[in-house]
PDB file of C-alpha atoms in Angstrom:
ATOM      1  CA  MET A   1      30.468  -8.238 152.372  1.00  0.00           C
ATOM      2  CA  ASN A   2      29.896 -12.052 150.664  1.00  0.00           C
ATOM      3  CA  ALA A   3      33.161 -13.904 150.764  1.00  0.00           C
ATOM      4  CA  ARG A   4      32.094 -16.069 148.101  1.00  0.00           C
ATOM      5  CA  GLN A   5      31.401 -12.989 145.894  1.00  0.00           C
ATOM      6  CA  ALA A   6      34.832 -11.480 146.896  1.00  0.00           C
ATOM      7  CA  THR A   7      36.242 -14.833 145.754  1.00  0.00           C
ATOM      8  CA  PRO A   8      38.111 -13.678 142.491  1.00  0.00           C
ATOM      9  CA  GLN A   9      37.101 -15.284 139.273  1.00  0.00           C
ATOM     10  CA  THR A  10      40.989 -16.661 138.499  1.00  0.00           C
ATOM     11  CA  ALA A  11      40.840 -18.143 142.256  1.00  0.00           C
ATOM     12  CA  GLN A  12      38.278 -20.605 141.238  1.00  0.00           C
ATOM     13  CA  GLU A  13      40.581 -22.200 138.206  1.00  0.00           C
ATOM     14  CA  ALA A  14      44.027 -21.983 139.414  1.00  0.00           C
ATOM     15  CA  PRO A  15      45.369 -24.808 140.841  1.00  0.00           C
ATOM     16  CA  ILE A  16      46.005 -25.514 144.604  1.00  0.00           C
ATOM     17  CA  VAL A  17      49.427 -26.922 145.217  1.00  0.00           C
ATOM     18  CA  ILE A  18      50.130 -28.228 148.925  1.00  0.00           C
ATOM     19  CA  LEU A  19      53.644 -27.906 149.813  1.00  0.00           C
ATOM     20  CA  ARG A  20      56.136 -27.918 152.628  1.00  0.00           C
ATOM     21  CA  PRO A  21      56.660 -24.458 154.279  1.00  0.00           C
ATOM     22  CA  SER A  22      59.634 -23.027 153.236  1.00  0.00           C
ATOM     23  CA  GLU A  23      61.563 -19.288 154.019  1.00  0.00           C
ATOM     24  CA  LYS A  24      59.933 -17.375 151.712  1.00  0.00           C
ATOM     25  CA  TYR A  25      56.081 -18.578 152.952  1.00  0.00           C
ATOM     26  CA  PHE A  26      56.835 -18.354 156.565  1.00  0.00           C
ATOM     27  CA  GLU A  27      55.812 -14.521 156.882  1.00  0.00           C
ATOM     28  CA  GLN A  28      52.559 -15.046 154.675  1.00  0.00           C
ATOM     29  CA  MET A  29      51.688 -18.422 157.143  1.00  0.00           C
ATOM     30  CA  CYS A  30      51.738 -15.470 160.302  1.00  0.00           C
ATOM     31  CA  GLN A  31      49.414 -13.556 158.440  1.00  0.00           C
ATOM     32  CA  LEU A  32      47.312 -16.073 157.815  1.00  0.00           C
ATOM     33  CA  ASP A  33      47.106 -17.464 161.363  1.00  0.00           C
ATOM     34  CA  ALA A  34      46.529 -13.727 162.237  1.00  0.00           C
ATOM     35  CA  LYS A  35      43.483 -13.296 159.772  1.00  0.00           C
ATOM     36  CA  CYS A  36      42.140 -16.872 161.173  1.00  0.00           C
ATOM     37  CA  TYR A  37      42.983 -16.703 165.039  1.00  0.00           C
ATOM     38  CA  PRO A  38      42.522 -13.369 165.867  1.00  0.00           C
ATOM     39  CA  LEU A  39      43.410 -13.004 169.313  1.00  0.00           C
ATOM     40  CA  GLU A  40      43.354  -9.949 171.705  1.00  0.00           C
ATOM     41  CA  GLU A  41      46.570 -10.520 173.035  1.00  0.00           C
ATOM     42  CA  ASP A  42      49.393  -9.746 170.300  1.00  0.00           C
ATOM     43  CA  LYS A  43      50.333 -12.940 169.057  1.00  0.00           C
ATOM     44  CA  THR A  44      52.464 -11.340 166.365  1.00  0.00           C
ATOM     45  CA  GLN A  45      55.036 -11.609 169.336  1.00  0.00           C
ATOM     46  CA  TRP A  46      55.064 -15.438 168.788  1.00  0.00           C
ATOM     47  CA  ILE A  47      53.670 -16.366 165.825  1.00  0.00           C
ATOM     48  CA  THR A  48      56.476 -15.195 163.788  1.00  0.00           C
ATOM     49  CA  PRO A  49      58.463 -17.183 161.297  1.00  0.00           C
ATOM     50  CA  ASP A  50      60.595 -18.442 163.601  1.00  0.00           C
ATOM     51  CA  TYR A  51      57.665 -20.850 165.278  1.00  0.00           C
ATOM     52  CA  TYR A  52      57.223 -22.281 161.526  1.00  0.00           C
ATOM     53  CA  ARG A  53      60.873 -22.309 161.108  1.00  0.00           C
ATOM     54  CA  SER A  54      61.226 -24.577 164.607  1.00  0.00           C
ATOM     55  CA  GLN A  55      58.172 -26.700 163.290  1.00  0.00           C
ATOM     56  CA  MET A  56      60.235 -27.589 159.696  1.00  0.00           C
ATOM     57  CA  ILE A  57      63.128 -28.471 162.466  1.00  0.00           C
ATOM     58  CA  HIS A  58      61.316 -30.986 164.769  1.00  0.00           C
ATOM     59  CA  PHE A  59      58.878 -32.106 162.457  1.00  0.00           C
ATOM     60  CA  PRO A  60      58.833 -31.423 158.960  1.00  0.00           C
ATOM     61  CA  GLU A  61      56.866 -34.768 158.006  1.00  0.00           C
ATOM     62  CA  GLY A  62      54.188 -32.663 160.040  1.00  0.00           C
ATOM     63  CA  GLN A  63      53.727 -29.461 158.177  1.00  0.00           C
ATOM     64  CA  PHE A  64      52.396 -28.627 155.295  1.00  0.00           C
ATOM     65  CA  ILE A  65      50.710 -25.671 153.185  1.00  0.00           C
ATOM     66  CA  ALA A  66      48.085 -24.953 150.411  1.00  0.00           C
ATOM     67  CA  VAL A  67      49.770 -22.065 147.708  1.00  0.00           C
ATOM     68  CA  ASP A  68      47.085 -20.442 145.204  1.00  0.00           C
ATOM     69  CA  THR A  69      49.495 -20.701 142.030  1.00  0.00           C
ATOM     70  CA  ALA A  70      48.156 -18.200 140.362  1.00  0.00           C
ATOM     71  CA  THR A  71      48.993 -15.404 143.299  1.00  0.00           C
ATOM     72  CA  ASP A  72      51.509 -17.450 144.964  1.00  0.00           C
ATOM     73  CA  GLN A  73      49.439 -16.837 148.082  1.00  0.00           C
ATOM     74  CA  VAL A  74      49.170 -19.240 151.224  1.00  0.00           C
ATOM     75  CA  VAL A  75      45.965 -20.034 151.576  1.00  0.00           C
ATOM     76  CA  GLY A  76      45.871 -22.753 153.813  1.00  0.00           C
ATOM     77  CA  LEU A  77      48.046 -24.683 156.648  1.00  0.00           C
ATOM     78  CA  THR A  78      48.305 -27.615 158.836  1.00  0.00           C
ATOM     79  CA  GLN A  79      50.884 -27.939 161.488  1.00  0.00           C
ATOM     80  CA  SER A  80      51.439 -30.768 163.637  1.00  0.00           C
ATOM     81  CA  MET A  81      53.356 -32.379 166.718  1.00  0.00           C
ATOM     82  CA  ARG A  82      54.439 -35.579 167.897  1.00  0.00           C
ATOM     83  CA  VAL A  83      52.870 -36.803 170.924  1.00  0.00           C
ATOM     84  CA  ASP A  84      52.785 -39.714 173.116  1.00  0.00           C
ATOM     85  CA  PHE A  85      49.040 -40.689 173.735  1.00  0.00           C
ATOM     86  CA  ASP A  86      46.090 -43.333 174.494  1.00  0.00           C
ATOM     87  CA  PRO A  87      43.233 -42.979 171.781  1.00  0.00           C
ATOM     88  CA  GLU A  88      41.144 -43.972 174.860  1.00  0.00           C
ATOM     89  CA  GLN A  89      42.229 -41.013 177.338  1.00  0.00           C
ATOM     90  CA  PRO A  90      43.855 -38.428 175.381  1.00  0.00           C
ATOM     91  CA  LEU A  91      43.307 -36.027 177.874  1.00  0.00           C
ATOM     92  CA  LEU A  92      44.954 -32.543 176.087  1.00  0.00           C
ATOM     93  CA  GLU A  93      45.677 -29.736 178.170  1.00  0.00           C
ATOM     94  CA  SER A  94      45.604 -26.499 177.050  1.00  0.00           C
ATOM     95  CA  TRP A  95      47.511 -25.879 173.654  1.00  0.00           C
ATOM     96  CA  TYR A  96      49.796 -23.621 175.396  1.00  0.00           C
ATOM     97  CA  GLN A  97      50.356 -26.605 177.811  1.00  0.00           C
ATOM     98  CA  THR A  98      51.003 -29.340 174.886  1.00  0.00           C
ATOM     99  CA  THR A  99      53.292 -27.232 172.627  1.00  0.00           C
ATOM    100  CA  ASN A 100      54.845 -24.915 175.102  1.00  0.00           C
ATOM    101  CA  TYR A 101      53.333 -21.883 173.538  1.00  0.00           C
ATOM    102  CA  GLY A 102      53.893 -22.910 169.752  1.00  0.00           C
TER     103      GLY A 102
ATOM    104  CA  MET B   1      50.166 -36.673 166.088  1.00  0.00           C
ATOM    105  CA  TYR B   2      48.927 -33.658 167.886  1.00  0.00           C
ATOM    106  CA  GLY B   3      47.345 -31.120 165.129  1.00  0.00           C
ATOM    107  CA  VAL B   4      48.895 -28.110 166.498  1.00  0.00           C
ATOM    108  CA  ASP B   5      47.178 -26.004 163.985  1.00  0.00           C
ATOM    109  CA  SER B   6      44.745 -25.501 160.755  1.00  0.00           C
ATOM    110  CA  ALA B   7      43.480 -22.525 158.898  1.00  0.00           C
ATOM    111  CA  VAL B   8      42.069 -21.892 155.552  1.00  0.00           C
ATOM    112  CA  ASP B   9      41.983 -18.096 154.414  1.00  0.00           C
ATOM    113  CA  PRO B  10      37.658 -17.273 154.778  1.00  0.00           C
ATOM    114  CA  ASP B  11      37.584 -16.838 150.858  1.00  0.00           C
ATOM    115  CA  TYR B  12      38.652 -20.733 150.687  1.00  0.00           C
ATOM    116  CA  ARG B  13      36.346 -21.893 152.567  1.00  0.00           C
ATOM    117  CA  GLY B  14      34.304 -25.194 151.631  1.00  0.00           C
ATOM    118  CA  ARG B  15      36.409 -25.543 148.648  1.00  0.00           C
ATOM    119  CA  GLY B  16      38.085 -28.923 149.517  1.00  0.00           C
ATOM    120  CA  VAL B  17      41.517 -27.173 150.892  1.00  0.00           C
ATOM    121  CA  GLY B  18      41.185 -27.956 154.666  1.00  0.00           C
ATOM    122  CA  SER B  19      40.455 -31.563 153.961  1.00  0.00           C
ATOM    123  CA  ILE B  20      43.676 -31.969 151.246  1.00  0.00           C
ATOM    124  CA  LEU B  21      45.905 -30.881 153.944  1.00  0.00           C
ATOM    125  CA  MET B  22      44.279 -33.143 156.722  1.00  0.00           C
ATOM    126  CA  ASP B  23      44.498 -35.860 154.295  1.00  0.00           C
ATOM    127  CA  ALA B  24      48.348 -34.792 153.684  1.00  0.00           C
ATOM    128  CA  ARG B  25      48.848 -35.278 157.821  1.00  0.00           C
ATOM    129  CA  PHE B  26      46.836 -39.105 157.483  1.00  0.00           C
ATOM    130  CA  ALA B  27      49.066 -39.875 155.050  1.00  0.00           C
ATOM    131  CA  VAL B  28      52.134 -39.004 156.817  1.00  0.00           C
ATOM    132  CA  LEU B  29      51.228 -41.070 159.774  1.00  0.00           C
ATOM    133  CA  LYS B  30      50.223 -43.838 158.317  1.00  0.00           C
ATOM    134  CA  LYS B  31      53.687 -44.011 156.684  1.00  0.00           C
ATOM    135  CA  LEU B  32      55.132 -43.418 160.202  1.00  0.00           C
ATOM    136  CA  ASN B  33      53.026 -45.997 161.659  1.00  0.00           C
ATOM    137  CA  LEU B  34      51.327 -43.779 164.504  1.00  0.00           C
ATOM    138  CA  ARG B  35      48.026 -44.818 165.936  1.00  0.00           C
ATOM    139  CA  GLY B  36      46.108 -41.892 165.355  1.00  0.00           C
ATOM    140  CA  MET B  37      45.432 -37.781 165.940  1.00  0.00           C
ATOM    141  CA  VAL B  38      44.217 -35.936 168.774  1.00  0.00           C
ATOM    142  CA  ALA B  39      43.826 -32.042 168.273  1.00  0.00           C
ATOM    143  CA  GLY B  40      41.925 -29.507 170.060  1.00  0.00           C
ATOM    144  CA  SER B  41      38.682 -28.743 167.324  1.00  0.00           C
ATOM    145  CA  LEU B  42      37.827 -24.556 167.853  1.00  0.00           C
ATOM    146  CA  PHE B  43      34.146 -24.925 167.516  1.00  0.00           C
ATOM    147  CA  ILE B  44      33.969 -21.333 166.436  1.00  0.00           C
ATOM    148  CA  ASP B  45      30.532 -20.583 165.338  1.00  0.00           C
ATOM    149  CA  TYR B  46      29.559 -21.565 169.131  1.00  0.00           C
ATOM    150  CA  ALA B  47      29.894 -17.797 168.951  1.00  0.00           C
ATOM    151  CA  LYS B  48      26.580 -17.301 166.915  1.00  0.00           C
ATOM    152  CA  VAL B  49      24.281 -19.200 169.594  1.00  0.00           C
ATOM    153  CA  SER B  50      26.522 -19.096 172.804  1.00  0.00           C
ATOM    154  CA  GLY B  51      23.749 -16.905 174.399  1.00  0.00           C
ATOM    155  CA  GLN B  52      21.126 -19.767 173.775  1.00  0.00           C
ATOM    156  CA  MET B  53      22.816 -23.226 175.050  1.00  0.00           C
ATOM    157  CA  THR B  54      26.080 -24.591 176.289  1.00  0.00           C
ATOM    158  CA  PRO B  55      29.224 -25.454 174.655  1.00  0.00           C
ATOM    159  CA  GLU B  56      28.099 -29.086 175.616  1.00  0.00           C
ATOM    160  CA  GLN B  57      24.393 -28.476 173.784  1.00  0.00           C
ATOM    161  CA  TYR B  58      26.119 -27.010 170.862  1.00  0.00           C
ATOM    162  CA  VAL B  59      28.586 -29.423 170.125  1.00  0.00           C
ATOM    163  CA  GLN B  60      25.993 -32.078 170.768  1.00  0.00           C
ATOM    164  CA  GLU B  61      23.772 -30.903 168.105  1.00  0.00           C
ATOM    165  CA  VAL B  62      26.624 -30.492 165.980  1.00  0.00           C
ATOM    166  CA  ILE B  63      27.701 -34.384 165.937  1.00  0.00           C
ATOM    167  CA  GLU B  64      24.144 -34.806 165.856  1.00  0.00           C
ATOM    168  CA  GLY B  65      24.277 -32.851 162.304  1.00  0.00           C
ATOM    169  CA  LYS B  66      21.464 -30.004 163.684  1.00  0.00           C
ATOM    170  CA  ARG B  67      24.358 -27.348 163.234  1.00  0.00           C
ATOM    171  CA  PHE B  68      26.823 -26.878 161.011  1.00  0.00           C
ATOM    172  CA  ASP B  69      30.193 -25.522 162.330  1.00  0.00           C
ATOM    173  CA  THR B  70      32.714 -24.318 160.005  1.00  0.00           C
ATOM    174  CA  ASN B  71      35.653 -26.254 161.917  1.00  0.00           C
ATOM    175  CA  LEU B  72      34.211 -29.484 163.774  1.00  0.00           C
ATOM    176  CA  THR B  73      31.361 -30.414 161.301  1.00  0.00           C
ATOM    177  CA  LYS B  74      34.333 -30.488 158.584  1.00  0.00           C
ATOM    178  CA  GLN B  75      36.740 -32.670 161.016  1.00  0.00           C
ATOM    179  CA  LEU B  76      33.397 -34.918 161.802  1.00  0.00           C
ATOM    180  CA  HIS B  77      33.479 -35.437 158.015  1.00  0.00           C
ATOM    181  CA  LYS B  78      37.201 -36.590 157.987  1.00  0.00           C
ATOM    182  CA  GLY B  79      36.474 -39.029 160.690  1.00  0.00           C
ATOM    183  CA  PHE B  80      37.229 -37.317 164.094  1.00  0.00           C
ATOM    184  CA  ARG B  81      35.391 -38.247 166.513  1.00  0.00           C
ATOM    185  CA  VAL B  82      34.805 -36.168 169.900  1.00  0.00           C
ATOM    186  CA  HIS B  83      35.982 -37.106 173.085  1.00  0.00           C
ATOM    187  CA  ASN B  84      35.487 -34.687 175.735  1.00  0.00           C
ATOM    188  CA  LEU B  85      35.356 -30.847 176.122  1.00  0.00           C
ATOM    189  CA  ILE B  86      38.469 -29.161 177.510  1.00  0.00           C
ATOM    190  CA  PRO B  87      38.074 -25.537 179.274  1.00  0.00           C
ATOM    191  CA  ASN B  88      40.602 -22.967 178.819  1.00  0.00           C
ATOM    192  CA  TYR B  89      42.480 -24.798 175.922  1.00  0.00           C
ATOM    193  CA  ILE B  90      43.185 -21.458 174.321  1.00  0.00           C
ATOM    194  CA  GLU B  91      42.354 -17.612 174.160  1.00  0.00           C
ATOM    195  CA  GLU B  92      39.012 -18.139 171.530  1.00  0.00           C
ATOM    196  CA  PRO B  93      36.213 -15.226 172.482  1.00  0.00           C
ATOM    197  CA  ARG B  94      33.956 -17.870 169.963  1.00  0.00           C
ATOM    198  CA  THR B  95      34.235 -20.853 171.665  1.00  0.00           C
ATOM    199  CA  HIS B  96      34.632 -19.626 175.131  1.00  0.00           C
ATOM    200  CA  ASN B  97      37.824 -20.707 175.510  1.00  0.00           C
ATOM    201  CA  PHE B  98      36.549 -24.512 174.930  1.00  0.00           C
ATOM    202  CA  ALA B  99      37.585 -26.918 172.355  1.00  0.00           C
ATOM    203  CA  ALA B 100      36.332 -30.029 171.687  1.00  0.00           C
ATOM    204  CA  ALA B 101      39.163 -32.961 171.797  1.00  0.00           C
ATOM    205  CA  ILE B 102      38.787 -34.792 169.011  1.00  0.00           C
ATOM    206  CA  VAL B 103      40.305 -37.863 167.561  1.00  0.00           C
ATOM    207  CA  TRP B 104      41.463 -39.621 164.407  1.00  0.00           C
ATOM    208  CA  HIS B 105      42.250 -43.533 164.671  1.00  0.00           C
ATOM    209  CA  ASN B 106      44.756 -44.494 162.134  1.00  0.00           C
ATOM    210  CA  PRO B 107      42.506 -47.470 160.392  1.00  0.00           C
ATOM    211  CA  ASP B 108      46.119 -48.905 159.331  1.00  0.00           C
ATOM    212  CA  PHE B 109      47.774 -48.838 162.721  1.00  0.00           C
ATOM    213  CA  ASN B 110      49.752 -51.889 162.663  1.00  0.00           C
ATOM    214  CA  PRO B 111      51.193 -52.792 166.469  1.00  0.00           C
ATOM    215  CA  ALA B 112      53.482 -55.651 164.869  1.00  0.00           C
ATOM    216  CA  ARG B 113      55.089 -53.111 162.760  1.00  0.00           C
ATOM    217  CA  PRO B 114      57.887 -50.487 164.361  1.00  0.00           C
ATOM    218  CA  ILE B 115      56.454 -46.772 164.882  1.00  0.00           C
ATOM    219  CA  LEU B 116      58.679 -44.873 162.742  1.00  0.00           C
ATOM    220  CA  ARG B 117      60.907 -41.668 163.823  1.00  0.00           C
ATOM    221  CA  THR B 118      61.091 -40.292 160.440  1.00  0.00           C
ATOM    222  CA  VAL B 119      59.920 -40.802 156.931  1.00  0.00           C
ATOM    223  CA  GLU B 120      61.379 -40.312 153.936  1.00  0.00           C
ATOM    224  CA  LEU B 121      60.092 -36.571 152.583  1.00  0.00           C
ATOM    225  CA  PRO B 122      58.473 -36.991 149.293  1.00  0.00           C
ATOM    226  CA  PRO B 123      58.688 -33.366 147.327  1.00  0.00           C
ATOM    227  CA  ALA B 124      55.121 -32.971 148.599  1.00  0.00           C
ATOM    228  CA  ARG B 125      53.636 -31.327 145.468  1.00  0.00           C
ATOM    229  CA  LEU B 126      50.033 -32.103 145.472  1.00  0.00           C
ATOM    230  CA  ALA B 127      47.856 -30.025 143.044  1.00  0.00           C
ATOM    231  CA  MET B 128      44.106 -29.850 143.468  1.00  0.00           C
ATOM    232  CA  ARG B 129      41.527 -27.954 141.789  1.00  0.00           C
ATOM    233  CA  LEU B 130      39.098 -26.297 144.346  1.00  0.00           C
ATOM    234  CA  ARG B 131      35.619 -27.145 144.332  1.00  0.00           C
ATOM    235  CA  PRO B 132      33.081 -24.490 142.794  1.00  0.00           C
ATOM    236  CA  ALA B 133      32.056 -22.127 145.681  1.00  0.00           C
ATOM    237  CA  ALA B 134      28.147 -23.605 146.722  1.00  0.00           C
ATOM    238  CA  GLN B 135      25.676 -21.788 144.840  1.00  0.00           C
ATOM    239  CA  PRO B 136      22.101 -21.328 145.764  1.00  0.00           C
ATOM    240  CA  GLY B 137      20.123 -24.027 143.657  1.00  0.00           C
ATOM    241  CA  ARG B 138      23.056 -25.730 141.618  1.00  0.00           C
ATOM    242  CA  HIS B 139      25.074 -28.303 142.853  1.00  0.00           C
ATOM    243  CA  ALA B 140      28.575 -28.119 142.982  1.00  0.00           C
ATOM    244  CA  ALA B 141      30.558 -30.339 140.837  1.00  0.00           C
ATOM    245  CA  VAL B 142      33.257 -31.912 142.478  1.00  0.00           C
ATOM    246  CA  SER B 143      36.282 -31.931 140.365  1.00  0.00           C
ATOM    247  CA  ALA B 144      39.509 -32.462 143.144  1.00  0.00           C
TER     248      ALA B 144
END
């Protein structure tokens, strides 16, 4: 099915708000992550509300969600961490090593 | 700053949501006076052509604008540059577990200023209108 056709008309008109994640949205954030990054391994075991709760404790400035105000649904999310890095030599390791499994 | 995660619901892609989320991050790291941002880009549309080329070739073609990638093309538009490829970054069949290390330099970074530990949290409530979904034969008017 064409995703664009599936987009309800209301979603086009409704404004999106960018918010800091809060308790009422953590469960929805888990579902959106699973929808966008499906893994064979059951990621639901560690992408839990606690994962997002912890990020809000360590670096609340770097966490945002986009919410469709018409439906109160989380339609976008972004999480950040503070790391020390040299922009010329970023030398990223795996996601798991950098984030210690989130 | 390290970009841990970013995701936009497939029904809302291509309409400016990811872009404004990234702008929110950029605003914070400018306030903190951080040097920039690094992330692993999952170039997921590689899955469509993975039988025809290596990840290196694919990423090169995305950089050259010959191919569109749901994630990487948009990150390049936001000013990120690809630094290198990372094998075994994450379990992601669509990229054969690769990610592209992407870097964004904070143009306002000032080495003479302190790097702040924290900033006052404004009540982040930015409102935006969705860009209309692109339709064939019609130019999408940007209203965001």
